[in-house]
Amino acid sequence: MALRGPLFRLLRTQLGHTCHQSRAQSVAVLGAPFSKGQKRRGVEHGPKAIRDAGLIDRLSALDYSVHDFGDLNFHHLEKDEPYMDVKFPRTVGGANKMLSGAVSRAVGAGHTLVMLGGDHSLAIGSVGGHAQQCPDLCLIWVDAHADINTPMTSPSGNLHGQPVAFMLKELQDKLPAIPGFTWMKPFLSSRDLVYIGLRDVDPGEHQILKNLGIQYFTMRDIDRLGIQRVMEVTLDHLLSRKQRPIHLSFDIDAFDPSLAPATGTPVNGGLTYREGIYITEEIHNTGLLSAMDLVEVNPVLGANREAVEATASLAVDVIASSLGQTREGAHAAIDEIPSAKDDTEQLCL
């Protein structure tokens, strides 16, 4: 299923001036220290934890030109009353507007973008900013949760459980005019989205998934089919009609909590290390990854330093694998295997 070689490079040149292969040599890292999309504080420290786990050095070792643009400085309103039970709508909307512009500029400058969250409400701005430059993008959402509640179906009112609803054209008439979000319009069709790793889906979300015919794979599907088949179907679904840029939005809680304990909404029975890394390897092998999010690393919720470091280190592995780190390692080329005869002759001298 993975496309490689001359045909692949030809396909990538057809993606447009801001979505083509030259970006593969340059990575932009953008921190989004933001937590108002949910109740638990601490996820705003995620970008620092991921950088401290060695992200920049790891990407530099992959021979990328790495541009770390630091962290966005979000404005938090002192008074931001709920609207229809939606918490902090103006603050979340304003943060996503700022992020959208920053992502659009980075992608437009020819970088592959890595956005470090922060909570998953930030995907509204990250995917939206990417879509400004690459309107034909497709979205792979790796998460324990579907994050597709509308304000009317959300049990909590937390916007980190609603970002996909804001993106989808098919849900435009299901969303009220939320304060803080007048700047954005839906930009994604439901057929251009695939979920992987679901295991905690709200009733309203399940109805939306079924009604819109969205392609999704639960953990049961992964058990049943295997991760190789899941990725084959995912990439065929998104790329068979047209080769186009991929946005990967990866919530660290997609992994089993034994691997990623420092996160806000852990759910047992998640991805193994090997399954998660296989997902990112296959996405990289398409050559079409254009931007990605790594969200919901929350250092405050780690039971100890080891738990925090394990979660942040896993996040670095996910990002590096998405950008080409392989499990077989990167090896310097050698012209030929030395002969045992040569060694024997040396010993006799």
mmCIF file of N, CA and C in Angstrom, residues 120-248:
data_model
loop_
_atom_site.group_PDB
_atom_site.id
_atom_site.type_symbol
_atom_site.label_atom_id
_atom_site.label_comp_id
_atom_site.label_asym_id
_atom_site.label_seq_id
_atom_site.Cartn_x
_atom_site.Cartn_y
_atom_site.Cartn_z
ATOM 1 N N HIS A 120 -6.832 18.917 22.671
ATOM 2 C CA HIS A 120 -7.187 18.596 21.285
ATOM 3 C C HIS A 120 -8.148 19.598 20.655
ATOM 4 N N SER A 121 -8.679 20.549 21.438
ATOM 5 C CA SER A 121 -9.475 21.606 20.813
ATOM 6 C C SER A 121 -8.637 22.392 19.814
ATOM 7 N N LEU A 122 -7.302 22.363 19.991
ATOM 8 C CA LEU A 122 -6.397 23.100 19.108
ATOM 9 C C LEU A 122 -6.401 22.587 17.671
ATOM 10 N N ALA A 123 -6.922 21.387 17.456
ATOM 11 C CA ALA A 123 -6.960 20.859 16.088
ATOM 12 C C ALA A 123 -7.830 21.712 15.178
ATOM 13 N N ILE A 124 -8.791 22.423 15.751
ATOM 14 C CA ILE A 124 -9.622 23.317 14.927
ATOM 15 C C ILE A 124 -8.732 24.294 14.169
ATOM 16 N N GLY A 125 -7.804 24.914 14.889
ATOM 17 C CA GLY A 125 -6.906 25.872 14.255
ATOM 18 C C GLY A 125 -5.800 25.219 13.452
ATOM 19 N N SER A 126 -5.282 24.090 13.957
ATOM 20 C CA SER A 126 -4.180 23.439 13.271
ATOM 21 C C SER A 126 -4.612 22.880 11.918
ATOM 22 N N VAL A 127 -5.678 22.090 11.915
ATOM 23 C CA VAL A 127 -6.147 21.520 10.646
ATOM 24 C C VAL A 127 -6.709 22.632 9.759
ATOM 25 N N GLY A 128 -7.390 23.595 10.373
ATOM 26 C CA GLY A 128 -7.956 24.703 9.596
ATOM 27 C C GLY A 128 -6.889 25.546 8.922
ATOM 28 N N GLY A 129 -5.800 25.838 9.637
ATOM 29 C CA GLY A 129 -4.705 26.596 9.036
ATOM 30 C C GLY A 129 -4.027 25.831 7.929
ATOM 31 N N HIS A 130 -3.873 24.536 8.127
ATOM 32 C CA HIS A 130 -3.314 23.675 7.087
ATOM 33 C C HIS A 130 -4.200 23.684 5.840
ATOM 34 N N ALA A 131 -5.510 23.620 6.060
ATOM 35 C CA ALA A 131 -6.459 23.591 4.941
ATOM 36 C C ALA A 131 -6.454 24.891 4.145
ATOM 37 N N GLN A 132 -6.073 25.999 4.764
ATOM 38 C CA GLN A 132 -5.972 27.254 4.011
ATOM 39 C C GLN A 132 -4.942 27.128 2.894
ATOM 40 N N GLN A 133 -3.871 26.395 3.157
ATOM 41 C CA GLN A 133 -2.831 26.204 2.156
ATOM 42 C C GLN A 133 -3.067 24.975 1.289
ATOM 43 N N CYS A 134 -3.664 23.954 1.861
ATOM 44 C CA CYS A 134 -3.866 22.668 1.167
ATOM 45 C C CYS A 134 -5.331 22.274 1.299
ATOM 46 N N PRO A 135 -6.224 22.912 0.552
ATOM 47 C CA PRO A 135 -7.664 22.690 0.754
ATOM 48 C C PRO A 135 -8.133 21.278 0.430
ATOM 49 N N ASP A 136 -7.311 20.497 -0.241
ATOM 50 C CA ASP A 136 -7.714 19.133 -0.578
ATOM 51 C C ASP A 136 -7.142 18.109 0.408
ATOM 52 N N LEU A 137 -6.683 18.563 1.566
ATOM 53 C CA LEU A 137 -6.067 17.644 2.532
ATOM 54 C C LEU A 137 -7.049 16.593 3.029
ATOM 55 N N CYS A 138 -6.497 15.522 3.592
ATOM 56 C CA CYS A 138 -7.288 14.521 4.301
ATOM 57 C C CYS A 138 -6.756 14.414 5.730
ATOM 58 N N LEU A 139 -7.576 13.871 6.617
ATOM 59 C CA LEU A 139 -7.287 13.898 8.049
ATOM 60 C C LEU A 139 -7.330 12.493 8.630
ATOM 61 N N ILE A 140 -6.240 12.100 9.295
ATOM 62 C CA ILE A 140 -6.191 10.854 10.053
ATOM 63 C C ILE A 140 -6.153 11.220 11.529
ATOM 64 N N TRP A 141 -7.172 10.767 12.265
ATOM 65 C CA TRP A 141 -7.351 11.155 13.666
ATOM 66 C C TRP A 141 -7.116 9.918 14.530
ATOM 67 N N VAL A 142 -5.986 9.885 15.234
ATOM 68 C CA VAL A 142 -5.616 8.744 16.069
ATOM 69 C C VAL A 142 -5.891 9.116 17.519
ATOM 70 N N ASP A 143 -6.856 8.417 18.145
ATOM 71 C CA ASP A 143 -7.385 8.903 19.415
ATOM 72 C C ASP A 143 -8.264 7.817 20.036
ATOM 73 N N ALA A 144 -8.330 7.804 21.362
ATOM 74 C CA ALA A 144 -9.316 6.949 22.030
ATOM 75 C C ALA A 144 -10.724 7.490 21.856
ATOM 76 N N HIS A 145 -10.827 8.790 21.551
ATOM 77 C CA HIS A 145 -12.108 9.492 21.502
ATOM 78 C C HIS A 145 -12.348 10.060 20.107
ATOM 79 N N ALA A 146 -13.610 10.178 19.729
ATOM 80 C CA ALA A 146 -13.943 10.694 18.400
ATOM 81 C C ALA A 146 -13.904 12.219 18.323
ATOM 82 N N ASP A 147 -14.094 12.909 19.449
ATOM 83 C CA ASP A 147 -14.019 14.374 19.486
ATOM 84 C C ASP A 147 -14.904 15.027 18.427
ATOM 85 N N ILE A 148 -16.107 14.437 18.229
ATOM 86 C CA ILE A 148 -17.003 14.929 17.186
ATOM 87 C C ILE A 148 -18.365 15.309 17.760
ATOM 88 N N ASN A 149 -18.425 15.501 19.086
ATOM 89 C CA ASN A 149 -19.652 16.036 19.670
ATOM 90 C C ASN A 149 -19.940 17.427 19.128
ATOM 91 N N THR A 150 -21.207 17.763 19.037
ATOM 92 C CA THR A 150 -21.629 19.140 18.808
ATOM 93 C C THR A 150 -21.940 19.751 20.171
ATOM 94 N N PRO A 151 -22.106 21.065 20.268
ATOM 95 C CA PRO A 151 -22.489 21.647 21.552
ATOM 96 C C PRO A 151 -23.772 21.048 22.123
ATOM 97 N N MET A 152 -24.652 20.542 21.264
ATOM 98 C CA MET A 152 -25.907 19.963 21.748
ATOM 99 C C MET A 152 -25.764 18.509 22.202
ATOM 100 N N THR A 153 -24.763 17.793 21.684
ATOM 101 C CA THR A 153 -24.602 16.388 22.080
ATOM 102 C C THR A 153 -23.541 16.201 23.154
ATOM 103 N N SER A 154 -22.717 17.215 23.395
ATOM 104 C CA SER A 154 -21.604 17.063 24.324
ATOM 105 C C SER A 154 -22.083 16.880 25.762
ATOM 106 N N PRO A 155 -21.666 15.815 26.446
ATOM 107 C CA PRO A 155 -22.050 15.635 27.848
ATOM 108 C C PRO A 155 -21.358 16.624 28.782
ATOM 109 N N SER A 156 -20.202 17.141 28.391
ATOM 110 C CA SER A 156 -19.393 17.971 29.297
ATOM 111 C C SER A 156 -19.352 19.442 28.927
ATOM 112 N N GLY A 157 -19.545 19.757 27.655
ATOM 113 C CA GLY A 157 -19.368 21.137 27.201
ATOM 114 C C GLY A 157 -17.926 21.509 26.934
ATOM 115 N N ASN A 158 -17.000 20.584 27.148
ATOM 116 C CA ASN A 158 -15.582 20.860 26.906
ATOM 117 C C ASN A 158 -15.276 20.782 25.416
ATOM 118 N N LEU A 159 -14.612 21.824 24.909
ATOM 119 C CA LEU A 159 -14.401 21.907 23.468
ATOM 120 C C LEU A 159 -13.348 20.936 22.954
ATOM 121 N N HIS A 160 -12.525 20.339 23.836
ATOM 122 C CA HIS A 160 -11.569 19.359 23.319
ATOM 123 C C HIS A 160 -12.274 18.071 22.887
ATOM 124 N N GLY A 161 -13.565 17.948 23.195
ATOM 125 C CA GLY A 161 -14.365 16.828 22.712
ATOM 126 C C GLY A 161 -15.229 17.169 21.512
ATOM 127 N N GLN A 162 -14.983 18.341 20.903
ATOM 128 C CA GLN A 162 -15.845 18.801 19.811
ATOM 129 C C GLN A 162 -15.117 19.281 18.546
ATOM 130 N N PRO A 163 -13.795 19.249 18.474
ATOM 131 C CA PRO A 163 -13.140 19.946 17.347
ATOM 132 C C PRO A 163 -13.532 19.448 15.964
ATOM 133 N N VAL A 164 -13.742 18.137 15.810
ATOM 134 C CA VAL A 164 -14.037 17.623 14.465
ATOM 135 C C VAL A 164 -15.385 18.142 13.972
ATOM 136 N N ALA A 165 -16.335 18.337 14.888
ATOM 137 C CA ALA A 165 -17.648 18.864 14.498
ATOM 138 C C ALA A 165 -17.525 20.252 13.873
ATOM 139 N N PHE A 166 -16.567 21.038 14.351
ATOM 140 C CA PHE A 166 -16.375 22.384 13.798
ATOM 141 C C PHE A 166 -15.787 22.338 12.397
ATOM 142 N N MET A 167 -15.089 21.253 12.062
ATOM 143 C CA MET A 167 -14.433 21.153 10.758
ATOM 144 C C MET A 167 -15.358 20.672 9.649
ATOM 145 N N LEU A 168 -16.333 19.821 9.994
ATOM 146 C CA LEU A 168 -17.078 19.092 8.966
ATOM 147 C C LEU A 168 -18.182 19.920 8.319
ATOM 148 N N LYS A 169 -18.175 19.947 6.992
ATOM 149 C CA LYS A 169 -19.209 20.668 6.241
ATOM 150 C C LYS A 169 -20.595 20.084 6.508
ATOM 151 N N GLU A 170 -20.655 18.757 6.679
ATOM 152 C CA GLU A 170 -21.952 18.094 6.852
ATOM 153 C C GLU A 170 -22.618 18.441 8.181
ATOM 154 N N LEU A 171 -21.855 18.990 9.136
ATOM 155 C CA LEU A 171 -22.423 19.347 10.439
ATOM 156 C C LEU A 171 -22.637 20.850 10.599
ATOM 157 N N GLN A 172 -22.496 21.581 9.503
ATOM 158 C CA GLN A 172 -22.604 23.033 9.576
ATOM 159 C C GLN A 172 -23.943 23.479 10.158
ATOM 160 N N ASP A 173 -25.023 22.786 9.783
ATOM 161 C CA ASP A 173 -26.341 23.202 10.269
ATOM 162 C C ASP A 173 -26.639 22.666 11.672
ATOM 163 N N LYS A 174 -25.701 21.896 12.242
ATOM 164 C CA LYS A 174 -25.874 21.379 13.596
ATOM 165 C C LYS A 174 -25.145 22.218 14.641
ATOM 166 N N LEU A 175 -24.383 23.203 14.176
ATOM 167 C CA LEU A 175 -23.596 24.026 15.090
ATOM 168 C C LEU A 175 -24.210 25.410 15.221
ATOM 169 N N PRO A 176 -24.507 25.834 16.441
ATOM 170 C CA PRO A 176 -24.969 27.211 16.634
ATOM 171 C C PRO A 176 -23.810 28.182 16.431
ATOM 172 N N ALA A 177 -24.120 29.448 16.374
ATOM 173 C CA ALA A 177 -23.082 30.473 16.245
ATOM 174 C C ALA A 177 -22.421 30.660 17.611
ATOM 175 N N ILE A 178 -21.291 30.013 17.798
ATOM 176 C CA ILE A 178 -20.592 30.046 19.079
ATOM 177 C C ILE A 178 -19.719 31.294 19.147
ATOM 178 N N PRO A 179 -19.813 32.084 20.204
ATOM 179 C CA PRO A 179 -18.925 33.254 20.336
ATOM 180 C C PRO A 179 -17.464 32.820 20.277
ATOM 181 N N GLY A 180 -16.677 33.572 19.524
ATOM 182 C CA GLY A 180 -15.262 33.244 19.383
ATOM 183 C C GLY A 180 -14.930 32.482 18.120
ATOM 184 N N PHE A 181 -15.963 31.992 17.419
ATOM 185 C CA PHE A 181 -15.711 31.155 16.245
ATOM 186 C C PHE A 181 -16.298 31.742 14.958
ATOM 187 N N THR A 182 -16.653 33.000 14.980
ATOM 188 C CA THR A 182 -17.229 33.605 13.783
ATOM 189 C C THR A 182 -16.226 33.689 12.639
ATOM 190 N N TRP A 183 -14.946 33.559 12.950
ATOM 191 C CA TRP A 183 -13.887 33.675 11.940
ATOM 192 C C TRP A 183 -13.778 32.434 11.047
ATOM 193 N N MET A 184 -14.345 31.314 11.488
ATOM 194 C CA MET A 184 -14.090 30.075 10.746
ATOM 195 C C MET A 184 -15.338 29.505 10.095
ATOM 196 N N LYS A 185 -15.105 28.777 8.995
ATOM 197 C CA LYS A 185 -16.155 28.032 8.306
ATOM 198 C C LYS A 185 -15.705 26.578 8.185
ATOM 199 N N PRO A 186 -16.636 25.628 8.190
ATOM 200 C CA PRO A 186 -16.250 24.219 8.000
ATOM 201 C C PRO A 186 -15.534 24.033 6.663
ATOM 202 N N PHE A 187 -14.567 23.144 6.640
ATOM 203 C CA PHE A 187 -13.708 23.008 5.459
ATOM 204 C C PHE A 187 -13.451 21.560 5.057
ATOM 205 N N LEU A 188 -13.955 20.583 5.829
ATOM 206 C CA LEU A 188 -13.607 19.186 5.598
ATOM 207 C C LEU A 188 -14.858 18.361 5.312
ATOM 208 N N SER A 189 -14.782 17.472 4.329
ATOM 209 C CA SER A 189 -15.872 16.536 4.065
ATOM 210 C C SER A 189 -15.662 15.265 4.880
ATOM 211 N N SER A 190 -16.762 14.648 5.282
ATOM 212 C CA SER A 190 -16.670 13.473 6.142
ATOM 213 C C SER A 190 -15.925 12.319 5.468
ATOM 214 N N ARG A 191 -15.961 12.247 4.144
ATOM 215 C CA ARG A 191 -15.258 11.158 3.451
ATOM 216 C C ARG A 191 -13.743 11.339 3.489
ATOM 217 N N ASP A 192 -13.281 12.521 3.898
ATOM 218 C CA ASP A 192 -11.848 12.817 3.930
ATOM 219 C C ASP A 192 -11.252 12.638 5.319
ATOM 220 N N LEU A 193 -11.938 11.881 6.162
ATOM 221 C CA LEU A 193 -11.546 11.681 7.556
ATOM 222 C C LEU A 193 -11.560 10.193 7.891
ATOM 223 N N VAL A 194 -10.524 9.730 8.607
ATOM 224 C CA VAL A 194 -10.507 8.370 9.144
ATOM 225 C C VAL A 194 -10.054 8.430 10.597
ATOM 226 N N TYR A 195 -10.770 7.696 11.454
ATOM 227 C CA TYR A 195 -10.383 7.551 12.863
ATOM 228 C C TYR A 195 -9.698 6.208 13.074
ATOM 229 N N ILE A 196 -8.691 6.203 13.964
ATOM 230 C CA ILE A 196 -8.023 4.965 14.351
ATOM 231 C C ILE A 196 -7.850 4.952 15.874
ATOM 232 N N GLY A 197 -8.283 3.859 16.507
ATOM 233 C CA GLY A 197 -8.034 3.681 17.931
ATOM 234 C C GLY A 197 -9.201 3.967 18.855
ATOM 235 N N LEU A 198 -10.398 4.193 18.309
ATOM 236 C CA LEU A 198 -11.543 4.585 19.130
ATOM 237 C C LEU A 198 -11.924 3.492 20.128
ATOM 238 N N ARG A 199 -12.244 3.932 21.357
ATOM 239 C CA ARG A 199 -12.754 3.004 22.361
ATOM 240 C C ARG A 199 -13.564 3.696 23.451
ATOM 241 N N ASP A 200 -13.865 4.976 23.281
ATOM 242 C CA ASP A 200 -14.698 5.705 24.246
ATOM 243 C C ASP A 200 -15.487 6.762 23.475
ATOM 244 N N VAL A 201 -16.606 6.328 22.886
ATOM 245 C CA VAL A 201 -17.395 7.185 21.995
ATOM 246 C C VAL A 201 -18.743 7.476 22.645
ATOM 247 N N ASP A 202 -19.100 8.765 22.718
ATOM 248 C CA ASP A 202 -20.375 9.170 23.316
ATOM 249 C C ASP A 202 -21.543 8.806 22.393
ATOM 250 N N PRO A 203 -22.750 8.690 22.956
ATOM 251 C CA PRO A 203 -23.916 8.305 22.132
ATOM 252 C C PRO A 203 -24.153 9.221 20.940
ATOM 253 N N GLY A 204 -24.071 10.543 21.163
ATOM 254 C CA GLY A 204 -24.271 11.468 20.053
ATOM 255 C C GLY A 204 -23.202 11.333 18.986
ATOM 256 N N GLU A 205 -21.979 11.081 19.420
ATOM 257 C CA GLU A 205 -20.883 10.887 18.472
ATOM 258 C C GLU A 205 -21.113 9.637 17.626
ATOM 259 N N HIS A 206 -21.558 8.568 18.277
ATOM 260 C CA HIS A 206 -21.811 7.323 17.545
ATOM 261 C C HIS A 206 -22.865 7.546 16.459
ATOM 262 N N GLN A 207 -23.890 8.312 16.793
ATOM 263 C CA GLN A 207 -24.928 8.613 15.815
ATOM 264 C C GLN A 207 -24.378 9.415 14.643
ATOM 265 N N ILE A 208 -23.519 10.378 14.945
ATOM 266 C CA ILE A 208 -22.910 11.196 13.886
ATOM 267 C C ILE A 208 -22.034 10.334 12.983
ATOM 268 N N LEU A 209 -21.206 9.492 13.581
ATOM 269 C CA LEU A 209 -20.328 8.622 12.798
ATOM 270 C C LEU A 209 -21.129 7.752 11.837
ATOM 271 N N LYS A 210 -22.227 7.182 12.343
ATOM 272 C CA LYS A 210 -23.054 6.301 11.518
ATOM 273 C C LYS A 210 -23.813 7.085 10.449
ATOM 274 N N ASN A 211 -24.411 8.212 10.842
ATOM 275 C CA ASN A 211 -25.207 9.005 9.900
ATOM 276 C C ASN A 211 -24.376 9.533 8.739
ATOM 277 N N LEU A 212 -23.130 9.924 9.034
ATOM 278 C CA LEU A 212 -22.280 10.512 7.992
ATOM 279 C C LEU A 212 -21.447 9.462 7.260
ATOM 280 N N GLY A 213 -21.509 8.223 7.720
ATOM 281 C CA GLY A 213 -20.736 7.172 7.057
ATOM 282 C C GLY A 213 -19.242 7.371 7.162
ATOM 283 N N ILE A 214 -18.788 7.909 8.289
ATOM 284 C CA ILE A 214 -17.359 8.175 8.476
ATOM 285 C C ILE A 214 -16.611 6.858 8.679
ATOM 286 N N GLN A 215 -15.475 6.743 8.034
ATOM 287 C CA GLN A 215 -14.639 5.544 8.193
ATOM 288 C C GLN A 215 -13.933 5.602 9.540
ATOM 289 N N TYR A 216 -14.115 4.580 10.365
ATOM 290 C CA TYR A 216 -13.419 4.564 11.652
ATOM 291 C C TYR A 216 -13.048 3.143 12.028
ATOM 292 N N PHE A 217 -11.992 3.044 12.836
ATOM 293 C CA PHE A 217 -11.523 1.761 13.335
ATOM 294 C C PHE A 217 -11.422 1.836 14.853
ATOM 295 N N THR A 218 -12.220 1.033 15.525
ATOM 296 C CA THR A 218 -12.138 0.937 16.975
ATOM 297 C C THR A 218 -10.985 0.007 17.344
ATOM 298 N N MET A 219 -10.700 -0.081 18.644
ATOM 299 C CA MET A 219 -9.682 -1.029 19.074
ATOM 300 C C MET A 219 -10.118 -2.465 18.761
ATOM 301 N N ARG A 220 -11.417 -2.726 18.827
ATOM 302 C CA ARG A 220 -11.892 -4.066 18.445
ATOM 303 C C ARG A 220 -11.582 -4.353 16.974
ATOM 304 N N ASP A 221 -11.760 -3.346 16.117
ATOM 305 C CA ASP A 221 -11.441 -3.529 14.700
ATOM 306 C C ASP A 221 -9.951 -3.833 14.519
ATOM 307 N N ILE A 222 -9.116 -3.149 15.304
ATOM 308 C CA ILE A 222 -7.676 -3.385 15.209
ATOM 309 C C ILE A 222 -7.345 -4.801 15.684
ATOM 310 N N ASP A 223 -8.008 -5.244 16.762
ATOM 311 C CA ASP A 223 -7.821 -6.630 17.219
ATOM 312 C C ASP A 223 -8.223 -7.624 16.133
ATOM 313 N N ARG A 224 -9.317 -7.322 15.470
ATOM 314 C CA ARG A 224 -9.906 -8.257 14.508
ATOM 315 C C ARG A 224 -9.137 -8.285 13.193
ATOM 316 N N LEU A 225 -8.764 -7.108 12.702
ATOM 317 C CA LEU A 225 -8.159 -6.997 11.374
ATOM 318 C C LEU A 225 -6.636 -6.997 11.404
ATOM 319 N N GLY A 226 -6.087 -6.503 12.494
ATOM 320 C CA GLY A 226 -4.647 -6.258 12.544
ATOM 321 C C GLY A 226 -4.325 -4.866 12.030
ATOM 322 N N ILE A 227 -3.268 -4.282 12.551
ATOM 323 C CA ILE A 227 -2.965 -2.890 12.235
ATOM 324 C C ILE A 227 -2.515 -2.722 10.780
ATOM 325 N N GLN A 228 -1.907 -3.755 10.192
ATOM 326 C CA GLN A 228 -1.507 -3.645 8.787
ATOM 327 C C GLN A 228 -2.723 -3.445 7.893
ATOM 328 N N ARG A 229 -3.761 -4.253 8.099
ATOM 329 C CA ARG A 229 -4.965 -4.133 7.270
ATOM 330 C C ARG A 229 -5.678 -2.814 7.535
ATOM 331 N N VAL A 230 -5.702 -2.388 8.791
ATOM 332 C CA VAL A 230 -6.319 -1.102 9.122
ATOM 333 C C VAL A 230 -5.651 0.023 8.337
ATOM 334 N N MET A 231 -4.342 0.021 8.270
ATOM 335 C CA MET A 231 -3.649 1.092 7.551
ATOM 336 C C MET A 231 -3.840 0.977 6.041
ATOM 337 N N GLU A 232 -3.905 -0.241 5.526
ATOM 338 C CA GLU A 232 -4.182 -0.409 4.100
ATOM 339 C C GLU A 232 -5.531 0.199 3.734
ATOM 340 N N VAL A 233 -6.557 -0.112 4.519
ATOM 341 C CA VAL A 233 -7.898 0.414 4.238
ATOM 342 C C VAL A 233 -7.929 1.925 4.431
ATOM 343 N N THR A 234 -7.269 2.410 5.479
ATOM 344 C CA THR A 234 -7.231 3.854 5.740
ATOM 345 C C THR A 234 -6.654 4.612 4.560
ATOM 346 N N LEU A 235 -5.488 4.191 4.111
ATOM 347 C CA LEU A 235 -4.814 4.932 3.040
ATOM 348 C C LEU A 235 -5.506 4.751 1.697
ATOM 349 N N ASP A 236 -6.093 3.583 1.484
ATOM 350 C CA ASP A 236 -6.867 3.385 0.262
ATOM 351 C C ASP A 236 -8.101 4.288 0.256
ATOM 352 N N HIS A 237 -8.767 4.377 1.405
ATOM 353 C CA HIS A 237 -9.966 5.208 1.520
ATOM 354 C C HIS A 237 -9.646 6.677 1.225
ATOM 355 N N LEU A 238 -8.523 7.142 1.719
ATOM 356 C CA LEU A 238 -8.195 8.571 1.613
ATOM 357 C C LEU A 238 -7.463 8.934 0.330
ATOM 358 N N LEU A 239 -6.703 7.994 -0.233
ATOM 359 C CA LEU A 239 -5.786 8.353 -1.317
ATOM 360 C C LEU A 239 -6.090 7.701 -2.655
ATOM 361 N N SER A 240 -7.048 6.766 -2.689
ATOM 362 C CA SER A 240 -7.287 6.060 -3.958
ATOM 363 C C SER A 240 -7.862 6.990 -5.023
ATOM 364 N N ARG A 241 -8.679 7.950 -4.606
ATOM 365 C CA ARG A 241 -9.260 8.884 -5.578
ATOM 366 C C ARG A 241 -8.232 9.905 -6.052
ATOM 367 N N LYS A 242 -7.348 10.292 -5.116
ATOM 368 C CA LYS A 242 -6.424 11.380 -5.411
ATOM 369 C C LYS A 242 -5.311 11.385 -4.372
ATOM 370 N N GLN A 243 -4.088 11.539 -4.828
ATOM 371 C CA GLN A 243 -2.979 11.724 -3.893
ATOM 372 C C GLN A 243 -3.039 13.154 -3.367
ATOM 373 N N ARG A 244 -3.098 13.299 -2.049
ATOM 374 C CA ARG A 244 -3.205 14.660 -1.500
ATOM 375 C C ARG A 244 -2.557 14.714 -0.129
ATOM 376 N N PRO A 245 -2.355 15.909 0.399
ATOM 377 C CA PRO A 245 -1.658 16.061 1.677
ATOM 378 C C PRO A 245 -2.422 15.394 2.818
ATOM 379 N N ILE A 246 -1.658 14.821 3.753
ATOM 380 C CA ILE A 246 -2.224 14.199 4.946
ATOM 381 C C ILE A 246 -1.964 15.094 6.154
ATOM 382 N N HIS A 247 -2.997 15.289 6.954
ATOM 383 C CA HIS A 247 -2.839 15.874 8.281
ATOM 384 C C HIS A 247 -3.061 14.761 9.290
ATOM 385 N N LEU A 248 -2.079 14.521 10.140
ATOM 386 C CA LEU A 248 -2.189 13.522 11.204
ATOM 387 C C LEU A 248 -2.430 14.238 12.524
#
